[in-house]
Coordinates of C-alpha atoms in Angstrom, one line a residue:
X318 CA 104.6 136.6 121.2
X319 CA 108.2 135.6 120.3
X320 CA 108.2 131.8 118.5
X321 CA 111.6 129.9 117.9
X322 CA 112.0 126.9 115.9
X323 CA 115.3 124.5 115.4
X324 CA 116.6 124.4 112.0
X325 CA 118.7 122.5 110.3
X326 CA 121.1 123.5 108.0
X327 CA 119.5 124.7 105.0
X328 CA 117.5 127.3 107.2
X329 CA 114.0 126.2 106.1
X330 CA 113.3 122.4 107.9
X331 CA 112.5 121.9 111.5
X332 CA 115.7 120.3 113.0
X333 CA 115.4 117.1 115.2
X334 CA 118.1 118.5 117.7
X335 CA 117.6 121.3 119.8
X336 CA 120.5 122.1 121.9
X337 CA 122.7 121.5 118.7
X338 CA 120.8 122.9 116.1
X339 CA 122.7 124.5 113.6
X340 CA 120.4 127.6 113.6
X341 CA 116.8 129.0 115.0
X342 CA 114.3 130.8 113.4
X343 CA 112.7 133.5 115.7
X344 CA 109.3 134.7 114.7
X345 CA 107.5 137.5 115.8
X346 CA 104.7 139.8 114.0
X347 CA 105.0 138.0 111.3
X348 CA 108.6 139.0 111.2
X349 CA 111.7 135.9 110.9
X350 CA 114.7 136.1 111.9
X351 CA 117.4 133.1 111.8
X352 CA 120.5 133.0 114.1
X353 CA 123.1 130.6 114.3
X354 CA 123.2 128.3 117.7
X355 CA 125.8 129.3 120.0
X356 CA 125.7 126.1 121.9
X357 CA 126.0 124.2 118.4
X358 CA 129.6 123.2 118.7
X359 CA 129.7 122.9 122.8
X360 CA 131.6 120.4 123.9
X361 CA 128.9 119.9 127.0
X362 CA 126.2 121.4 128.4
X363 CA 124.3 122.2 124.9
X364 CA 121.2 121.7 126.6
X365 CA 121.3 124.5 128.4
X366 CA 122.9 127.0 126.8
X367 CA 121.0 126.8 124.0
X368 CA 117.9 127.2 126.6
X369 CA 119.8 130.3 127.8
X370 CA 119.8 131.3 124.7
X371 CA 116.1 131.0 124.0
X372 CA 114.9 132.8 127.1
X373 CA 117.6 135.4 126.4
X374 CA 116.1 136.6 123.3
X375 CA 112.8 137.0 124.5
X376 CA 111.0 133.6 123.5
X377 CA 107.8 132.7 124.5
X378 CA 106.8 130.0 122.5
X379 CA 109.4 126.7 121.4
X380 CA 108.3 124.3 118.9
X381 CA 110.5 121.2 118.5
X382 CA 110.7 117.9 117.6
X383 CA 112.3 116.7 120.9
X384 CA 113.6 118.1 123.9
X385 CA 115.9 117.3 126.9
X386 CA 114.6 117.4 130.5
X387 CA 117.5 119.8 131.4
X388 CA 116.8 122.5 129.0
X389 CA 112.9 121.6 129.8
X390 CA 113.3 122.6 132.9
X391 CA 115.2 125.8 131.7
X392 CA 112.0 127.0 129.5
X393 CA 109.9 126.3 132.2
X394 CA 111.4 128.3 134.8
X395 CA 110.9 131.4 132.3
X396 CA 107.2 130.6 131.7
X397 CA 108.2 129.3 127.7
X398 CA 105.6 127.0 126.1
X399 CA 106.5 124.3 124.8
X400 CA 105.0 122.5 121.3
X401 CA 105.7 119.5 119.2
X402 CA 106.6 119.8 115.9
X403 CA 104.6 118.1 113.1
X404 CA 105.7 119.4 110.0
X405 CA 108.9 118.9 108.3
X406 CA 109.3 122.5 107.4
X407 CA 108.9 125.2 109.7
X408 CA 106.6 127.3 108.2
X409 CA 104.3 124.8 108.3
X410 CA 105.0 124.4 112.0
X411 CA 104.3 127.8 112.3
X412 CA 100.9 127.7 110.3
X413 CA 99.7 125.3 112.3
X414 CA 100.3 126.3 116.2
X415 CA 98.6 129.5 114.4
X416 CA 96.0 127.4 113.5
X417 CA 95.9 125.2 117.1
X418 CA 97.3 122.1 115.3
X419 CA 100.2 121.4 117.8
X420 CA 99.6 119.8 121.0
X421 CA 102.0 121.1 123.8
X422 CA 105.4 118.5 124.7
X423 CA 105.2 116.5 127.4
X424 CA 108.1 114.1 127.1
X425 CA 111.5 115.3 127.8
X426 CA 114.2 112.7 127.3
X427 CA 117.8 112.9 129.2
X428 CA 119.8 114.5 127.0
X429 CA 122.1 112.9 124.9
X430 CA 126.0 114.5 126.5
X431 CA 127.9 114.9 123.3
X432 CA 126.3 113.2 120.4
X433 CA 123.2 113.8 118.4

């Protein structure tokens, strides 16, 4: 199981953005691995392409604080789970879904087109 995680810019704390995220953290076997956000800096259409993204590199599992309908729908179309974040810092996020502390995300919001 592949897990990614938003961060924000000092690569350890669960960033409230997804689709403009500075980077994610991609966890698997108890491997990390951070990458920076290609669809950061997108003038539109973050949403998506950082969903792109995420299914591209093999993830299975999302945990975030928030997430647009858009790249909702995205993750679903590829089977991804989807799990709110709880914790401040990732690792903790990742402790607990390993644990069965984080309930699945329900809520999608429309997207916020430009701004963060």
């Amino acid at each position: 199981m592949r897990i990614a995680i938003p961060l924000d810019e000092n690569k350890q704390d669960v960033c409230i953005v997804l689709a403009r995220a500075p980077y994610f953290l991609f966890w698997e076997d108890g491997k990390d691995t951070i990458l920076e956000n290609p669809a950061a800096q997108a003038h539109g259409g973050a949403g998506i392409q950082a969903a792109q993204f995420l299914v591209d590199n093999g993830v299975n599992v999302l945990i975030t604080v928030r997430c647009g309908q858009n790249a909702a729908d995205v993750f679903k179309a590829a089977g991804m789970k989807i799990y709110k974040s709880a914790n401040k810092a990732a690792a903790d996020d990742l402790t607990a879904f390993e644990d069965g502390k984080l309930s699945e995300l329900t809520e999608f919001h429309g997207g916020f087109h430009g701004g963060r």
